[in-house]
Coordinates of C-alpha atoms and ligand atoms in Angstrom, one line a residue:
M1 CA 23.2 -28.0 -11.8
T2 CA 22.5 -24.8 -9.8
K3 CA 20.1 -22.5 -11.5
T4 CA 21.4 -19.0 -12.2
Y5 CA 19.4 -15.7 -12.1
D6 CA 20.0 -12.1 -13.2
A7 CA 18.1 -10.8 -10.2
I8 CA 16.5 -11.9 -6.9
V9 CA 13.5 -10.2 -5.3
L10 CA 13.4 -10.7 -1.6
G11 CA 9.8 -10.7 -0.4
V12 CA 7.0 -11.1 -2.9
G13 CA 4.1 -9.1 -1.3
G14 CA 2.8 -5.8 -2.6
F15 CA 6.0 -4.3 -4.0
G16 CA 8.0 -7.5 -4.6
S17 CA 5.2 -9.0 -6.7
A18 CA 5.2 -5.8 -8.9
A19 CA 9.0 -5.7 -9.1
L20 CA 9.0 -9.4 -10.1
F21 CA 6.5 -8.7 -12.9
H22 CA 8.3 -5.7 -14.3
L23 CA 11.7 -7.4 -14.2
A24 CA 10.4 -10.5 -15.9
R25 CA 8.5 -8.5 -18.5
R26 CA 11.7 -6.8 -19.5
G27 CA 13.4 -10.1 -20.0
V28 CA 15.3 -10.3 -16.8
N29 CA 15.8 -13.9 -15.5
V30 CA 14.4 -13.2 -12.0
L31 CA 13.6 -15.2 -8.9
G32 CA 11.2 -14.2 -6.2
I33 CA 11.7 -15.6 -2.6
E34 CA 8.8 -15.4 -0.2
R35 CA 8.6 -16.5 3.4
F36 CA 4.9 -17.3 3.2
G37 CA 2.5 -18.1 0.3
I38 CA 1.2 -16.0 -2.5
A39 CA -1.1 -13.1 -1.4
H40 CA -0.9 -14.2 2.3
D41 CA -2.3 -12.5 5.3
R42 CA 0.8 -12.2 7.5
G43 CA 2.3 -9.0 6.2
S44 CA 0.9 -5.7 4.9
S45 CA -1.0 -6.6 1.7
H46 CA -4.2 -8.3 2.8
G47 CA -7.8 -7.4 3.9
E48 CA -9.6 -7.3 0.6
T49 CA -9.3 -3.6 -0.5
R50 CA -7.0 -0.6 -0.7
I51 CA -7.9 3.0 -1.5
I52 CA -6.4 4.5 -4.7
R53 CA -6.6 8.2 -5.2
K54 CA -4.7 11.0 -6.9
A55 CA -5.5 14.2 -4.9
Y56 CA -2.7 13.2 -2.6
F57 CA -2.9 15.2 0.6
E58 CA 0.3 13.7 2.0
H59 CA 2.5 15.4 -0.7
P60 CA 1.7 16.7 -4.2
D61 CA 4.9 15.2 -5.6
Y62 CA 3.3 11.8 -5.5
V63 CA 0.7 12.7 -8.1
P64 CA 2.9 12.2 -11.3
L65 CA 3.7 8.7 -9.9
L66 CA 0.0 8.1 -9.4
H67 CA -0.8 9.0 -13.0
R68 CA 1.6 6.2 -14.0
A69 CA 0.3 3.8 -11.3
Y70 CA -3.2 4.1 -12.7
E71 CA -1.9 3.4 -16.3
L72 CA -0.1 0.3 -15.1
W73 CA -3.1 -1.0 -13.1
R74 CA -5.2 -0.7 -16.3
E75 CA -2.5 -2.4 -18.3
L76 CA -2.3 -5.3 -15.8
E77 CA -6.1 -5.6 -16.0
A78 CA -5.9 -5.8 -19.8
L79 CA -3.1 -8.3 -19.7
S80 CA -4.8 -10.6 -17.1
G81 CA -8.4 -10.1 -18.1
K82 CA -9.2 -9.4 -14.4
Q83 CA -10.8 -6.4 -12.8
L84 CA -8.5 -5.1 -10.1
Y85 CA -9.7 -1.5 -9.8
W86 CA -13.2 -0.3 -8.9
E87 CA -13.8 3.4 -9.5
T88 CA -16.2 4.2 -6.8
G89 CA -15.1 7.8 -6.0
L90 CA -13.7 8.9 -2.7
V91 CA -15.3 11.2 -0.2
L92 CA -12.9 13.2 1.9
S93 CA -14.3 15.1 4.9
G94 CA -12.6 17.1 7.6
P95 CA -11.9 20.6 8.9
P96 CA -11.7 23.1 6.0
R97 CA -8.2 24.0 7.2
G98 CA -7.2 20.5 8.1
E99 CA -4.3 18.6 6.4
T100 CA -6.7 16.3 4.4
I101 CA -8.8 18.9 2.7
I102 CA -6.1 21.6 2.2
G103 CA -3.6 18.9 1.0
A104 CA -6.0 17.3 -1.4
L105 CA -7.1 20.6 -2.9
E106 CA -3.5 21.7 -3.3
A107 CA -2.3 18.4 -4.9
A108 CA -5.4 18.4 -7.2
G109 CA -4.9 22.0 -8.2
R110 CA -1.2 21.7 -8.9
H111 CA -1.6 18.6 -11.1
G112 CA -5.0 19.0 -12.6
V113 CA -6.8 16.2 -10.8
R114 CA -10.5 16.4 -10.8
V115 CA -12.1 17.1 -7.4
D116 CA -15.5 18.4 -6.5
A117 CA -15.7 20.6 -3.4
M118 CA -19.3 20.1 -2.2
T119 CA -21.5 22.2 -0.1
L120 CA -22.7 20.4 3.0
A121 CA -26.3 20.4 1.7
D122 CA -25.2 18.7 -1.6
A123 CA -22.9 16.3 0.3
R124 CA -25.8 15.3 2.6
E125 CA -28.2 14.7 -0.2
R126 CA -25.7 12.8 -2.4
F127 CA -24.2 10.7 0.4
P128 CA -27.0 10.0 3.0
L129 CA -25.0 7.2 4.6
F130 CA -22.4 9.7 5.9
A131 CA -23.2 12.0 8.9
F132 CA -21.1 15.0 8.1
A133 CA -20.3 17.4 10.9
E134 CA -21.7 20.9 10.7
D135 CA -18.3 22.6 10.3
D136 CA -16.7 20.0 8.0
A137 CA -15.7 20.5 4.4
V138 CA -16.4 17.7 1.9
V139 CA -14.5 17.0 -1.2
L140 CA -15.3 14.2 -3.7
E141 CA -12.6 12.7 -6.0
P142 CA -14.8 11.0 -8.6
E143 CA -12.0 9.0 -10.3
A144 CA -10.7 7.5 -7.1
G145 CA -11.7 4.1 -5.8
Y146 CA -10.3 0.9 -4.5
L147 CA -8.0 -2.0 -5.6
K148 CA -8.6 -5.6 -4.6
V149 CA -5.4 -6.1 -2.7
E150 CA -4.8 -9.8 -2.8
D151 CA -5.9 -10.0 -6.4
C152 CA -3.4 -7.4 -7.4
V153 CA -0.5 -9.3 -5.7
A154 CA -1.6 -12.6 -7.1
T155 CA -2.0 -11.2 -10.6
H156 CA 1.4 -9.5 -10.6
I157 CA 2.9 -12.9 -9.6
E158 CA 0.9 -14.8 -12.1
Q159 CA 1.8 -12.5 -14.9
A160 CA 5.5 -12.4 -13.8
Q161 CA 5.5 -16.2 -14.0
R162 CA 3.9 -16.1 -17.5
Q163 CA 6.9 -13.9 -18.5
G164 CA 9.3 -16.5 -17.1
A165 CA 9.9 -15.4 -13.5
S166 CA 10.7 -18.1 -11.0
L167 CA 9.3 -18.2 -7.4
L168 CA 10.2 -19.9 -4.2
T169 CA 7.4 -19.7 -1.5
N170 CA 7.6 -20.9 2.1
Q171 CA 11.3 -20.1 2.0
T172 CA 12.9 -17.5 4.4
V173 CA 15.9 -15.4 3.5
R174 CA 18.2 -15.4 6.5
S175 CA 20.9 -13.1 5.2
W176 CA 22.5 -11.6 2.1
S177 CA 26.0 -10.4 1.3
V178 CA 27.9 -9.0 -1.6
A179 CA 30.9 -10.8 -2.9
G180 CA 32.5 -9.1 -5.9
S181 CA 29.9 -8.6 -8.6
R182 CA 27.5 -11.1 -7.1
V183 CA 24.9 -10.9 -4.3
R184 CA 24.7 -14.1 -2.2
V185 CA 21.3 -14.8 -0.6
V186 CA 21.2 -17.4 2.1
T187 CA 17.8 -18.9 2.8
D188 CA 16.6 -21.6 5.3
K189 CA 16.9 -24.0 2.4
G190 CA 20.1 -23.0 0.6
T191 CA 22.2 -20.3 -1.1
I192 CA 21.4 -18.5 -4.3
E193 CA 23.4 -15.9 -6.1
A194 CA 22.6 -13.2 -8.7
P195 CA 24.2 -9.9 -9.8
H196 CA 21.2 -7.9 -8.5
L197 CA 19.0 -8.0 -5.4
V198 CA 15.7 -6.1 -4.9
I199 CA 14.6 -5.9 -1.2
A200 CA 10.8 -5.5 -0.8
A201 CA 10.5 -7.1 2.7
G202 CA 7.6 -4.9 4.1
A203 CA 7.5 -5.1 7.9
W204 CA 10.8 -7.0 7.9
S205 CA 12.7 -4.3 5.9
G206 CA 14.5 -3.0 8.9
A207 CA 16.1 -6.4 9.5
M208 CA 16.7 -7.2 5.9
L209 CA 18.2 -3.9 4.8
G210 CA 21.0 -3.7 7.4
R211 CA 22.7 -0.3 7.7
I212 CA 20.9 2.3 5.6
G213 CA 21.1 5.2 8.1
V214 CA 17.3 5.4 8.5
S215 CA 15.3 3.6 11.1
L216 CA 11.9 2.1 10.3
S217 CA 9.3 1.2 12.9
V218 CA 6.3 -1.1 12.6
L219 CA 2.7 -0.4 13.8
R220 CA -0.1 -2.8 14.4
K221 CA -3.2 -1.9 12.5
P222 CA -6.6 -3.7 13.1
L223 CA -9.3 -3.7 10.4
F224 CA -13.0 -4.4 11.0
W225 CA -15.9 -5.6 8.9
H226 CA -19.3 -4.4 10.2
D227 CA -22.7 -5.5 9.1
V228 CA -24.8 -2.9 7.2
S229 CA -28.6 -2.8 7.2
T230 CA -29.2 -1.3 3.8
P231 CA -28.0 -2.4 0.3
D232 CA -27.3 1.2 -0.4
W233 CA -23.8 0.6 1.1
R234 CA -22.9 -1.2 -2.1
E235 CA -23.4 1.9 -4.2
T236 CA -21.7 4.5 -2.1
S237 CA -18.1 5.9 -2.4
A238 CA -15.0 5.0 -0.5
F239 CA -14.4 7.5 2.3
Y240 CA -11.7 9.1 4.5
F241 CA -12.7 11.3 7.4
E242 CA -10.3 13.5 9.4
R243 CA -12.0 13.7 12.8
P244 CA -10.9 15.3 16.1
H245 CA -10.1 11.9 17.6
G246 CA -8.3 10.5 14.5
A247 CA -8.5 9.7 10.8
F248 CA -10.8 6.9 9.7
Y249 CA -11.6 5.3 6.3
G250 CA -13.8 2.7 4.8
F251 CA -15.1 1.2 1.7
P252 CA -18.5 0.5 0.0
S253 CA -19.8 -3.0 0.7
V254 CA -18.1 -5.6 -1.5
D255 CA -20.4 -8.5 -0.4
G256 CA -23.6 -6.5 0.2
Q257 CA -23.6 -7.4 3.9
T258 CA -20.6 -5.8 5.5
I259 CA -18.3 -2.8 5.1
K260 CA -14.6 -2.6 6.0
L261 CA -13.5 0.2 8.4
A262 CA -10.2 1.1 10.0
E263 CA -8.4 3.9 11.8
H264 CA -5.5 5.3 9.8
S265 CA -4.1 7.3 12.8
G266 CA -2.6 5.7 15.9
G267 CA -1.3 2.1 16.1
V268 CA 0.7 0.2 18.6
P269 CA 4.4 -0.4 17.9
V270 CA 5.3 -4.0 16.9
D271 CA 8.6 -5.6 18.2
D272 CA 8.5 -8.7 16.0
P273 CA 6.2 -8.8 12.9
L274 CA 6.1 -12.6 13.1
T275 CA 4.4 -12.5 16.4
V276 CA 2.2 -9.4 16.1
D277 CA -0.9 -9.7 18.3
R278 CA -3.7 -10.8 15.9
G279 CA -6.4 -10.7 18.6
R280 CA -9.4 -8.4 18.7
H281 CA -9.4 -6.0 21.7
D282 CA -12.0 -3.5 22.9
V283 CA -9.3 -0.8 22.9
D284 CA -8.8 -1.3 19.1
L285 CA -12.5 -1.1 18.5
A286 CA -13.4 1.9 20.7
P287 CA -12.2 4.6 18.2
V288 CA -13.9 2.9 15.3
H289 CA -17.0 2.4 17.3
R290 CA -17.1 6.2 18.0
F291 CA -16.5 7.0 14.4
I292 CA -19.4 4.8 13.3
T293 CA -21.7 6.4 15.9
E294 CA -20.8 9.9 14.9
S295 CA -20.2 9.7 11.2
L296 CA -22.0 6.7 9.5
R297 CA -25.5 5.4 9.2
H298 CA -27.0 1.9 9.0
V299 CA -23.8 0.3 10.3
S300 CA -23.7 -2.1 13.2
P301 CA -21.3 -0.9 15.9
Q302 CA -20.1 -4.4 16.6
P303 CA -17.8 -6.0 14.0
R304 CA -18.6 -9.4 12.4
R305 CA -14.9 -10.1 11.8
H306 CA -11.5 -8.4 12.0
A307 CA -7.9 -8.8 10.7
V308 CA -4.6 -7.3 11.8
C309 CA -2.1 -5.7 9.3
M310 CA 1.1 -3.7 9.7
Y311 CA 2.3 -0.3 8.7
T312 CA 6.1 0.1 8.2
M313 CA 6.8 3.7 9.1
S314 CA 9.7 5.8 7.8
P315 CA 10.7 8.8 10.1
D316 CA 8.7 11.3 7.9
A317 CA 5.9 8.9 6.7
H318 CA 7.2 9.1 3.1
F319 CA 8.4 6.2 1.1
L320 CA 12.0 5.1 0.8
I321 CA 13.0 4.0 -2.7
D322 CA 16.7 3.9 -3.5
R323 CA 19.8 2.0 -4.0
H324 CA 21.5 0.6 -0.9
P325 CA 24.0 3.0 0.6
E326 CA 26.8 0.5 0.5
Y327 CA 26.0 -1.7 -2.5
P328 CA 24.7 -0.2 -5.8
Q329 CA 23.5 -3.7 -7.0
V330 CA 21.0 -3.8 -4.2
V331 CA 17.8 -1.7 -4.6
F332 CA 14.9 -1.4 -2.2
G333 CA 11.5 -0.1 -1.5
A334 CA 10.5 0.3 2.2
G335 CA 8.8 2.4 4.8
F336 CA 5.6 2.8 2.8
S337 CA 4.0 4.1 6.0
G338 CA 0.5 2.8 5.5
H339 CA -0.2 4.5 2.2
G340 CA 1.8 2.5 -0.4
F341 CA -0.3 -0.1 -2.0
K342 CA -1.8 2.0 -4.7
F343 CA 1.8 2.7 -5.9
T344 CA 2.9 -0.9 -6.1
S345 CA 2.5 -1.0 -9.8
V346 CA 4.6 2.1 -10.5
V347 CA 7.2 1.3 -7.8
G348 CA 7.6 -2.2 -9.2
E349 CA 8.5 -0.5 -12.5
V350 CA 10.9 1.9 -10.7
L351 CA 12.6 -0.9 -8.9
A352 CA 13.1 -2.7 -12.2
D353 CA 14.5 0.5 -13.8
L354 CA 17.0 0.9 -10.9
T355 CA 18.0 -2.8 -11.2
I356 CA 18.4 -2.8 -14.9
E357 CA 19.6 0.7 -15.7
G358 CA 20.8 2.0 -12.4
Q359 CA 18.5 4.9 -12.7
T360 CA 14.8 5.8 -13.4
S361 CA 13.1 8.6 -15.4
R362 CA 10.2 8.4 -12.9
P363 CA 10.2 11.3 -10.3
V364 CA 11.2 9.4 -7.2
G365 CA 14.1 11.7 -6.1
F366 CA 12.0 13.1 -3.2
L367 CA 11.7 9.5 -1.8
G368 CA 15.5 8.8 -1.7
L369 CA 17.8 8.3 1.2
E370 CA 19.4 11.7 0.7
R371 CA 16.7 13.5 2.5
F372 CA 17.9 11.8 5.7
G373 CA 21.5 12.7 4.9
T374 CA 22.4 9.3 3.6
R375 CA 23.8 8.9 0.2
N376 CA 23.2 5.8 -1.9
A377 CA 26.0 3.8 -3.3
G378 CA 25.6 5.3 -6.7
S379 CA 25.9 9.0 -5.6
N380 CA 28.8 11.0 -6.9
Ligands
FAD1 C1 -4.6 -2.0 7.4 C2 -3.9 -1.4 6.2 C3 -4.6 -0.5 5.4 C4 -3.9 0.1 4.3 N1 -4.6 0.8 3.4 C5 -4.1 1.3 2.3 C6 -4.8 2.0 1.3 O1 -6.0 2.1 1.5 N2 -4.2 2.4 0.2 C7 -2.8 2.3 0.1 O2 -2.3 2.7 -1.0 N3 -2.1 1.6 1.0 C8 -2.7 1.2 2.1 N4 -1.9 0.5 3.0 C9 -0.5 0.3 2.8 C10 -0.1 -0.8 1.9 O3 -1.0 -1.9 2.0 C11 1.3 -1.2 2.2 O4 2.2 0.0 2.1 C12 1.8 -2.2 1.2 O5 0.9 -3.3 1.1 C13 3.1 -2.8 1.7 O6 3.6 -3.7 0.8 P1 5.0 -4.4 1.0 O7 5.4 -5.1 -0.2 O8 6.0 -3.4 1.6 O9 4.8 -5.4 2.2 P2 4.2 -6.9 2.1 O10 3.1 -6.9 1.2 O11 4.0 -7.4 3.5 O12 5.4 -7.7 1.5 C14 6.6 -8.0 2.1 C15 6.8 -9.4 1.8 O13 8.2 -9.7 2.2 C16 8.2 -11.1 2.7 N5 9.4 -11.2 3.5 C17 9.8 -10.4 4.4 N6 11.0 -10.9 4.9 C18 11.3 -12.0 4.3 C19 12.3 -12.9 4.3 N7 13.3 -12.8 5.2 N8 12.3 -14.0 3.5 C20 11.4 -14.1 2.6 N9 10.3 -13.3 2.5 C21 10.3 -12.2 3.3 C22 6.9 -11.1 3.5 O14 6.5 -12.4 3.9 C23 5.9 -10.3 2.7 O15 5.2 -11.2 1.8 C24 -2.5 -0.2 4.1 C25 -1.8 -1.0 5.0 C26 -2.5 -1.6 6.0 C27 -1.7 -2.5 6.9

């Protein structure tokens, strides 16, 4: 007999794993379908760590969502007995009138997030591994830190399954369609139907969402692990520096031997996420090399290893969370534009709200399709 489900989650990476968990937790008989394995390295949720912070320079309206995201990460840790979040603090540095410093101070001020604006002398004394520029401002967010990215995905899935969720891995969704009150999902192995569909397909969102009136583009993003020559790298904060040649970020050492570094700005467009170039090229390394030379101490300029990840960009670099413009029973989260992971916990909850109740009390209105002039299928 064919198994029936109340909802299907298409793609069980960062956001899909969280949606699977929140749906299952609320008693929905849910199935996740994933092209690869659990917490794999072929999409956008791999590479050991992701920064989490609240002084959100990209837009202050994200901060209320972040309050809830932190609560949910703590809840998931309590439920699973695993540490997922490390509160290391985050050092922001850049021009005093640059978007990072101004935006972080504005978001923090508006929403009561603790940040410490440091003098250059204090910053140099407290963070001797960073070489701040003479005319830079430095802001510390002490309650920021990092999430262990693969552990978060795996834990959401594990807890979803404990609550009764089903999962099909190594199965690719080819297409979906709506027939009456049911959504029919065709995979490379069969057809499955349910009244609701959640699309969380990451770099494949453009192809999986069909016509939503907004185009998404994918960028290739290399990450590098560099040797460090002092154990002090274990004890420092995560960091994000706005520099004249780009924005760069990194993490304290997780293994005591290397640190992970990457450039947030830039990125080469990807035509097909399945065949993204995973090689290591000098042109990728050059900006990171320069950042190390100018801004960090006791870090080898040559990487020990690298990985390649993808950003899925919306036109304004803000998320897209909504119901499908043509089908109210299809909800989606997409276009997370390289800064979404910290939100997966709360967006999973929002996607569950939209699926179960058709609405959410979380303030995600600014992330809807309407800002691009497209109305979702539930709009009056
Ligand atoms: C290098 C890098 C650094 C980042 N740093 C940060 C950071 O510090 N802080 C932060 O908050 N965010 C950060 N981000 C962004 C964040 O990691 C992403 O926004 C987030 O992980 C995206 O999750 P996702 O669920 O959209 O994509 P994914 O995790 O890739 O999940 C999509 C899933 O859908 C599956 N799928 C797609 N199509 C199909 C199909 N047809 N059939 C079945 N399965 C399918 C894929 O296999 C995949 O598992 C970073 C991203 C990158 C690449």
